[in-house]
Amino acid sequence: MKKRLGLFIESLLQIFAVMILIFAIATALIGKESEKFPNLFLLENEGIAVQTLFQLFAFSFLICALRFIFFTDVFLKKTGLALRYVLFFVLTIAAFVIITLIFSWIPNKLLYWLLVLASYSVSTIISIFVTTLFARKEDEKLNDALAKMLTKYALKTPAVITQKNGDRAI
C-alpha cells in the first residue's frame, strides 16, 4: 500500500510539474493575448497566479487518479490495454471539460474551445504513444534479462504467452 501511495504521489508531482512548465511557456509565448483567458492567466504574461496553480493541481490529481484506475491492476484486472487507453482518453477529456467549465478557463467562444480541445487531444495522444513505446522497450529489456538469467542458471526458457489483451507474458 505504501509503495502504491508513493508511486501515486510521484506521478501526481510529475504531472503537475509538466503542467506548470506548459503554462509557464504558454504564459511567456502568449504575452498580452492571454487577457482573452482572464480566469486562466490572471496575471497575464507576468506569471501564474496561486489560484491557477491550485486549479492545475486539482486537474493533475484527477489525471493521476484516472491513470491509477486504468493503468494499474487494482481495479481493471482483465481489461485490455487498448480499451484502457480509450477509456482513459475519453475520461481525461471529460475531466478537462468539467474542470474548464468549473474554473471558466476558456471563454465561451466555439473557436477557442475547438482549438484547446484539439491541442489537448493531440498532446494526450502523443503522451499515450510515448508511454506505450517506453513500456514496450521496458518489457523487452525485462524479457531479455529473464532469458539471460534462465540461460545462465540452465533453466528451461518458458514459452512466451500472448494474453487476451495482446500483452506478452512469460
Coordinates of N, CA and C in Angstrom, one line a residue:
M1 N 0.8 -1.2 0.0 CA 0.0 0.0 0.0 C 0.9 1.3 0.0
K2 N 1.9 1.3 0.8 CA 2.8 2.4 0.9 C 3.5 2.7 -0.4
K3 N 3.9 1.6 -1.1 CA 4.5 1.7 -2.4 C 3.6 2.3 -3.4
R4 N 2.3 1.9 -3.4 CA 1.4 2.4 -4.4 C 1.1 3.9 -4.1
L5 N 1.0 4.3 -2.8 CA 0.8 5.7 -2.4 C 2.0 6.5 -2.9
G6 N 3.2 6.0 -2.7 CA 4.4 6.7 -3.1 C 4.5 6.9 -4.6
L7 N 4.1 5.8 -5.4 CA 4.1 5.9 -6.8 C 3.0 6.9 -7.3
F8 N 1.9 6.9 -6.6 CA 0.8 7.9 -6.9 C 1.3 9.3 -6.7
I9 N 1.9 9.6 -5.6 CA 2.4 10.9 -5.3 C 3.5 11.3 -6.3
E10 N 4.3 10.4 -6.6 CA 5.4 10.7 -7.6 C 4.8 11.0 -8.9
S11 N 3.8 10.3 -9.3 CA 3.2 10.5 -10.6 C 2.4 11.8 -10.6
L12 N 1.7 12.1 -9.5 CA 1.0 13.4 -9.3 C 1.9 14.6 -9.5
L13 N 3.1 14.5 -8.8 CA 4.0 15.6 -8.9 C 4.6 15.8 -10.2
Q14 N 4.9 14.7 -10.9 CA 5.4 14.7 -12.3 C 4.4 15.4 -13.2
I15 N 3.1 15.0 -13.1 CA 2.1 15.6 -14.0 C 1.9 17.0 -13.7
F16 N 1.9 17.4 -12.4 CA 1.8 18.8 -12.0 C 3.0 19.6 -12.5
A17 N 4.2 19.1 -12.4 CA 5.4 19.8 -12.9 C 5.3 20.1 -14.4
V18 N 4.8 19.1 -15.1 CA 4.7 19.2 -16.6 C 3.7 20.3 -16.9
M19 N 2.5 20.3 -16.2 CA 1.5 21.3 -16.4 C 2.0 22.7 -16.1
I20 N 2.8 22.8 -15.0 CA 3.3 24.2 -14.7 C 4.3 24.6 -15.8
L21 N 5.1 23.7 -16.2 CA 6.0 24.0 -17.3 C 5.3 24.5 -18.6
I22 N 4.3 23.7 -18.9 CA 3.5 24.1 -20.1 C 2.9 25.5 -20.0
F23 N 2.3 25.7 -18.8 CA 1.6 27.0 -18.6 C 2.7 28.1 -18.5
A24 N 3.8 27.9 -18.0 CA 4.9 28.9 -17.9 C 5.3 29.3 -19.3
I25 N 5.5 28.3 -20.2 CA 5.9 28.5 -21.6 C 4.7 29.2 -22.3
A26 N 3.5 28.8 -22.1 CA 2.4 29.4 -22.7 C 2.2 30.9 -22.3
T27 N 2.4 31.1 -21.0 CA 2.3 32.5 -20.5 C 3.4 33.4 -21.1
A28 N 4.6 32.9 -21.3 CA 5.6 33.7 -21.9 C 5.4 33.9 -23.4
L29 N 4.9 32.9 -24.1 CA 4.6 33.0 -25.5 C 3.4 33.8 -25.9
I30 N 2.3 33.6 -25.1 CA 1.1 34.3 -25.5 C 1.2 35.8 -25.2
G31 N 1.8 36.1 -24.1 CA 2.0 37.6 -23.8 C 0.7 38.2 -23.5
K32 N 0.5 39.4 -24.1 CA -0.7 40.2 -23.8 C -2.0 39.5 -24.3
E33 N -1.8 38.6 -25.3 CA -3.0 37.9 -25.8 C -3.7 37.1 -24.7
S34 N -2.9 36.8 -23.6 CA -3.5 36.0 -22.5 C -4.7 36.7 -21.8
E35 N -4.9 38.0 -22.1 CA -6.0 38.7 -21.5 C -7.3 38.1 -22.0
K36 N -7.3 37.4 -23.1 CA -8.5 36.7 -23.6 C -9.0 35.6 -22.7
F37 N -8.1 35.1 -21.9 CA -8.3 34.0 -21.0 C -8.1 34.5 -19.5
P38 N -8.9 35.4 -19.1 CA -8.7 36.1 -17.8 C -8.7 35.2 -16.6
N39 N -9.5 34.1 -16.6 CA -9.5 33.2 -15.4 C -8.4 32.3 -15.4
L40 N -7.8 32.0 -16.5 CA -6.6 31.1 -16.6 C -5.3 31.8 -16.4
F41 N -5.2 33.0 -17.0 CA -4.0 33.8 -17.0 C -4.3 35.1 -16.2
L42 N -4.5 34.9 -14.9 CA -4.9 36.1 -14.1 C -3.8 37.2 -14.1
L43 N -2.6 36.8 -14.2 CA -1.5 37.8 -14.2 C -1.0 38.1 -15.6
E44 N -1.8 37.7 -16.6 CA -1.4 37.8 -18.0 C 0.0 37.2 -18.2
N45 N 1.0 38.0 -18.7 CA 2.3 37.4 -19.0 C 3.3 37.6 -17.9
E46 N 2.8 38.0 -16.7 CA 3.7 38.3 -15.6 C 3.9 37.0 -14.8
G47 N 3.2 35.9 -15.0 CA 3.4 34.7 -14.2 C 2.1 33.9 -14.0
I48 N 2.1 32.9 -13.2 CA 1.0 32.1 -12.9 C 0.5 32.4 -11.5
A49 N -0.8 32.7 -11.4 CA -1.4 33.0 -10.1 C -1.5 31.8 -9.2
V50 N -1.4 32.0 -7.9 CA -1.5 30.9 -7.0 C -2.9 30.2 -7.1
Q51 N -3.9 30.9 -7.4 CA -5.2 30.3 -7.6 C -5.2 29.4 -8.8
T52 N -4.5 29.7 -9.9 CA -4.4 28.9 -11.1 C -3.5 27.7 -10.7
L53 N -2.5 27.8 -9.9 CA -1.7 26.7 -9.5 C -2.5 25.6 -8.8
F54 N -3.4 26.1 -7.9 CA -4.3 25.1 -7.2 C -5.2 24.4 -8.1
Q55 N -5.7 25.2 -9.1 CA -6.6 24.6 -10.1 C -5.9 23.5 -10.9
L56 N -4.7 23.9 -11.3 CA -3.8 22.9 -12.1 C -3.5 21.7 -11.2
F57 N -3.3 21.9 -9.9 CA -3.0 20.8 -9.0 C -4.3 19.9 -9.0
A58 N -5.5 20.4 -8.9 CA -6.7 19.6 -8.8 C -6.8 18.8 -10.1
F59 N -6.5 19.5 -11.2 CA -6.6 18.8 -12.5 C -5.6 17.7 -12.6
S60 N -4.4 17.9 -12.1 CA -3.3 16.9 -12.1 C -3.7 15.7 -11.2
F61 N -4.4 16.0 -10.1 CA -4.9 14.9 -9.2 C -5.9 14.1 -10.0
L62 N -6.8 14.7 -10.7 CA -7.8 13.9 -11.4 C -7.1 13.0 -12.5
I63 N -6.2 13.6 -13.2 CA -5.5 12.8 -14.2 C -4.7 11.6 -13.6
C64 N -4.1 11.9 -12.5 CA -3.3 10.9 -11.8 C -4.2 9.8 -11.3
A65 N -5.4 10.2 -10.7 CA -6.4 9.2 -10.3 C -6.9 8.3 -11.4
L66 N -7.1 8.9 -12.6 CA -7.5 8.1 -13.8 C -6.4 7.2 -14.2
R67 N -5.2 7.7 -14.2 CA -4.0 6.8 -14.5 C -4.0 5.6 -13.6
F68 N -4.2 5.9 -12.3 CA -4.2 4.8 -11.3 C -5.3 3.8 -11.6
I69 N -6.4 4.3 -11.9 CA -7.6 3.4 -12.2 C -7.3 2.5 -13.5
F70 N -6.8 3.2 -14.5 CA -6.7 2.5 -15.8 C -5.4 1.8 -16.1
F71 N -4.3 2.2 -15.4 CA -3.0 1.6 -15.7 C -2.4 0.8 -14.6
T72 N -3.1 0.5 -13.6 CA -2.7 -0.5 -12.6 C -3.7 -1.6 -12.6
D73 N -3.3 -2.7 -12.0 CA -4.3 -3.8 -12.0 C -5.1 -3.9 -10.7
V74 N -5.3 -2.7 -10.1 CA -6.0 -2.6 -8.8 C -7.5 -2.7 -9.1
F75 N -8.0 -2.0 -10.2 CA -9.4 -2.0 -10.5 C -9.8 -2.8 -11.7
L76 N -9.0 -2.7 -12.8 CA -9.4 -3.3 -14.0 C -8.3 -4.4 -14.3
K77 N -8.6 -5.6 -13.8 CA -7.6 -6.7 -13.9 C -7.5 -7.4 -15.2
K78 N -8.7 -7.5 -15.9 CA -8.7 -8.2 -17.1 C -9.1 -7.4 -18.3
T79 N -9.0 -6.1 -18.2 CA -9.3 -5.2 -19.3 C -8.1 -5.0 -20.2
G80 N -8.3 -5.1 -21.5 CA -7.2 -5.0 -22.5 C -6.6 -3.6 -22.5
L81 N -5.4 -3.5 -22.9 CA -4.7 -2.2 -22.9 C -5.3 -1.2 -23.8
A82 N -5.8 -1.6 -25.0 CA -6.4 -0.7 -25.9 C -7.6 0.0 -25.3
L83 N -8.5 -0.9 -24.7 CA -9.7 -0.4 -24.1 C -9.3 0.6 -22.9
R84 N -8.3 0.3 -22.2 CA -7.9 1.1 -21.1 C -7.5 2.5 -21.6
Y85 N -6.7 2.5 -22.7 CA -6.3 3.8 -23.3 C -7.5 4.6 -23.8
V86 N -8.5 3.9 -24.4 CA -9.7 4.6 -24.9 C -10.5 5.2 -23.8
L87 N -10.7 4.4 -22.7 CA -11.4 4.9 -21.6 C -10.7 6.1 -20.9
F88 N -9.4 5.9 -20.7 CA -8.6 6.9 -20.1 C -8.7 8.2 -20.9
F89 N -8.5 8.1 -22.2 CA -8.6 9.3 -23.1 C -10.0 10.0 -23.0
V90 N -11.0 9.3 -23.1 CA -12.4 9.8 -23.0 C -12.6 10.5 -21.7
L91 N -12.2 9.8 -20.6 CA -12.4 10.4 -19.3 C -11.5 11.6 -19.0
T92 N -10.3 11.6 -19.5 CA -9.5 12.8 -19.3 C -10.0 14.0 -20.1
I93 N -10.6 13.8 -21.3 CA -11.2 14.9 -22.0 C -12.4 15.4 -21.2
A94 N -13.2 14.4 -20.6 CA -14.4 14.8 -19.8 C -13.9 15.6 -18.6
A95 N -12.9 15.1 -17.9 CA -12.4 15.8 -16.7 C -11.9 17.2 -17.1
F96 N -11.2 17.3 -18.2 CA -10.7 18.6 -18.7 C -11.9 19.6 -18.9
V97 N -12.9 19.1 -19.6 CA -14.1 20.0 -19.9 C -14.7 20.4 -18.6
I98 N -14.9 19.5 -17.7 CA -15.5 19.8 -16.4 C -14.7 20.8 -15.6
I99 N -13.4 20.6 -15.5 CA -12.5 21.5 -14.8 C -12.6 22.9 -15.5
T100 N -12.5 22.8 -16.8 CA -12.5 24.1 -17.5 C -13.8 24.9 -17.3
L101 N -14.9 24.2 -17.3 CA -16.2 24.8 -17.0 C -16.3 25.4 -15.6
I102 N -15.9 24.6 -14.6 CA -15.9 25.0 -13.2 C -15.1 26.2 -13.0
F103 N -13.9 26.3 -13.5 CA -13.0 27.4 -13.3 C -13.0 28.5 -14.4
S104 N -13.9 28.3 -15.4 CA -14.0 29.2 -16.5 C -12.7 29.6 -17.2
W105 N -12.0 28.5 -17.5 CA -10.7 28.7 -18.1 C -10.7 29.3 -19.5
I106 N -11.8 28.9 -20.3 CA -11.9 29.2 -21.7 C -13.1 30.1 -21.9
P107 N -13.0 31.2 -22.6 CA -14.2 32.0 -22.9 C -15.2 31.2 -23.7
N108 N -16.4 31.6 -23.7 CA -17.5 31.0 -24.4 C -17.5 31.3 -25.9
K109 N -16.4 30.9 -26.5 CA -16.3 31.1 -28.0 C -16.0 29.7 -28.5
L110 N -16.7 29.2 -29.5 CA -16.5 27.9 -30.1 C -15.1 27.7 -30.6
L111 N -14.6 28.7 -31.3 CA -13.2 28.6 -31.8 C -12.2 28.3 -30.7
Y112 N -12.2 29.0 -29.6 CA -11.3 28.7 -28.5 C -11.5 27.3 -28.0
W113 N -12.7 26.9 -27.8 CA -12.9 25.5 -27.3 C -12.4 24.5 -28.3
L114 N -12.6 24.6 -29.6 CA -12.1 23.7 -30.5 C -10.6 23.6 -30.6
L115 N -10.0 24.8 -30.5 CA -8.5 24.8 -30.5 C -7.9 24.2 -29.3
V116 N -8.5 24.5 -28.1 CA -8.0 24.0 -26.9 C -8.2 22.5 -26.8
L117 N -9.4 22.0 -27.2 CA -9.7 20.6 -27.2 C -8.8 19.8 -28.2
A118 N -8.6 20.4 -29.3 CA -7.7 19.8 -30.3 C -6.3 19.7 -29.8
S119 N -5.8 20.7 -29.2 CA -4.4 20.7 -28.7 C -4.3 19.7 -27.5
Y120 N -5.3 19.7 -26.7 CA -5.3 18.8 -25.5 C -5.4 17.3 -26.1
S121 N -6.2 17.1 -27.0 CA -6.3 15.7 -27.6 C -5.0 15.3 -28.2
V122 N -4.4 16.2 -29.0 CA -3.1 15.8 -29.6 C -2.0 15.5 -28.6
S123 N -2.0 16.4 -27.6 CA -1.0 16.1 -26.5 C -1.2 14.8 -25.8
T124 N -2.5 14.5 -25.5 CA -2.8 13.2 -24.9 C -2.5 12.1 -25.7
I125 N -2.7 12.1 -27.0 CA -2.4 11.0 -27.9 C -0.9 10.9 -28.0
I126 N -0.2 11.9 -28.1 CA 1.3 11.9 -28.1 C 1.8 11.2 -26.8
S127 N 1.2 11.6 -25.7 CA 1.6 11.1 -24.4 C 1.3 9.6 -24.3
I128 N 0.2 9.1 -24.8 CA -0.1 7.7 -24.9 C 0.9 7.0 -25.8
F129 N 1.2 7.5 -26.9 CA 2.1 6.9 -27.8 C 3.5 6.7 -27.2
V130 N 4.0 7.8 -26.6 CA 5.3 7.8 -26.0 C 5.3 6.8 -24.8
T131 N 4.3 6.8 -24.0 CA 4.2 5.9 -22.9 C 4.2 4.4 -23.4
T132 N 3.5 4.1 -24.4 CA 3.4 2.8 -25.0 C 4.8 2.4 -25.5
L133 N 5.5 3.3 -26.1 CA 6.9 2.9 -26.6 C 7.8 2.6 -25.5
F134 N 7.8 3.4 -24.4 CA 8.6 3.2 -23.3 C 8.2 1.9 -22.6
A135 N 7.0 1.6 -22.5 CA 6.5 0.3 -21.8 C 7.0 -0.9 -22.6
R136 N 6.9 -0.8 -24.0 CA 7.3 -1.9 -24.8 C 8.9 -2.1 -24.7
K137 N 9.6 -1.0 -24.7 CA 11.1 -1.2 -24.5 C 11.4 -1.8 -23.2
E138 N 10.7 -1.3 -22.1 CA 11.0 -1.9 -20.8 C 10.6 -3.3 -20.8
D139 N 9.5 -3.7 -21.4 CA 9.1 -5.1 -21.4 C 10.1 -6.0 -22.2
E140 N 10.6 -5.5 -23.3 CA 11.7 -6.2 -24.0 C 12.9 -6.4 -23.1
K141 N 13.3 -5.3 -22.4 CA 14.5 -5.4 -21.6 C 14.3 -6.5 -20.5
L142 N 13.2 -6.5 -19.9 CA 12.9 -7.4 -18.8 C 12.8 -8.8 -19.3
N143 N 12.2 -9.0 -20.5 CA 12.2 -10.4 -21.1 C 13.6 -10.9 -21.5
D144 N 14.4 -10.0 -22.0 CA 15.8 -10.3 -22.4 C 16.6 -10.7 -21.1
A145 N 16.4 -9.9 -20.1 CA 17.1 -10.2 -18.8 C 16.7 -11.5 -18.2
L146 N 15.4 -11.8 -18.3 CA 14.9 -13.1 -17.8 C 15.4 -14.2 -18.6
A147 N 15.5 -14.1 -19.9 CA 16.0 -15.1 -20.8 C 17.5 -15.4 -20.4
K148 N 18.3 -14.3 -20.2 CA 19.7 -14.4 -19.9 C 19.8 -15.1 -18.6
M149 N 19.0 -14.8 -17.6 CA 19.1 -15.4 -16.3 C 18.7 -16.9 -16.3
L150 N 17.7 -17.2 -17.1 CA 17.3 -18.6 -17.2 C 18.4 -19.4 -17.9
T151 N 19.0 -18.8 -18.9 CA 20.1 -19.5 -19.6 C 21.3 -19.7 -18.7
K152 N 21.6 -18.6 -18.0 CA 22.8 -18.6 -17.1 C 22.7 -19.7 -16.0
Y153 N 21.5 -19.9 -15.5 CA 21.3 -20.9 -14.5 C 20.7 -22.2 -15.0
A154 N 20.9 -22.4 -16.3 CA 20.5 -23.6 -17.0 C 19.1 -24.1 -16.7
L155 N 18.2 -23.1 -16.7 CA 16.8 -23.4 -16.6 C 16.1 -23.4 -18.0
K156 N 15.1 -24.1 -18.1 CA 14.3 -24.1 -19.4 C 13.7 -22.7 -19.5
T157 N 13.8 -22.2 -20.8 CA 13.1 -21.0 -21.1 C 11.6 -21.2 -21.3
P158 N 10.8 -20.5 -20.5 CA 9.3 -20.8 -20.8 C 8.9 -20.1 -22.1
A159 N 7.9 -20.7 -22.6 CA 7.3 -20.1 -23.9 C 6.7 -18.8 -23.6
V160 N 6.7 -17.9 -24.6 CA 6.1 -16.6 -24.4 C 4.6 -16.8 -24.7
I161 N 3.8 -16.3 -23.8 CA 2.3 -16.5 -24.0 C 1.7 -15.1 -24.3
T162 N 0.8 -15.0 -25.2 CA 0.1 -13.8 -25.5 C -1.2 -13.8 -24.8
Q163 N -1.4 -12.8 -23.9 CA -2.6 -12.7 -23.2 C -3.8 -12.2 -24.1
K164 N -5.0 -12.3 -23.5 CA -6.2 -11.8 -24.3 C -6.0 -10.4 -24.7
N165 N -5.4 -9.5 -23.9 CA -5.4 -8.1 -24.2 C -4.2 -7.8 -25.2
G166 N -3.4 -8.8 -25.6 CA -2.4 -8.6 -26.6 C -1.0 -8.4 -25.9
D167 N -1.0 -8.2 -24.6 CA 0.3 -8.1 -23.9 C 1.0 -9.4 -23.8
R168 N 2.3 -9.4 -23.8 CA 3.1 -10.6 -23.7 C 3.3 -10.9 -22.2
A169 N 3.3 -12.2 -21.9 CA 3.6 -12.6 -20.5 C 4.4 -13.9 -20.6
I170 N 5.3 -14.0 -19.6 CA 6.1 -15.2 -19.6 C 5.6 -16.2 -18.6

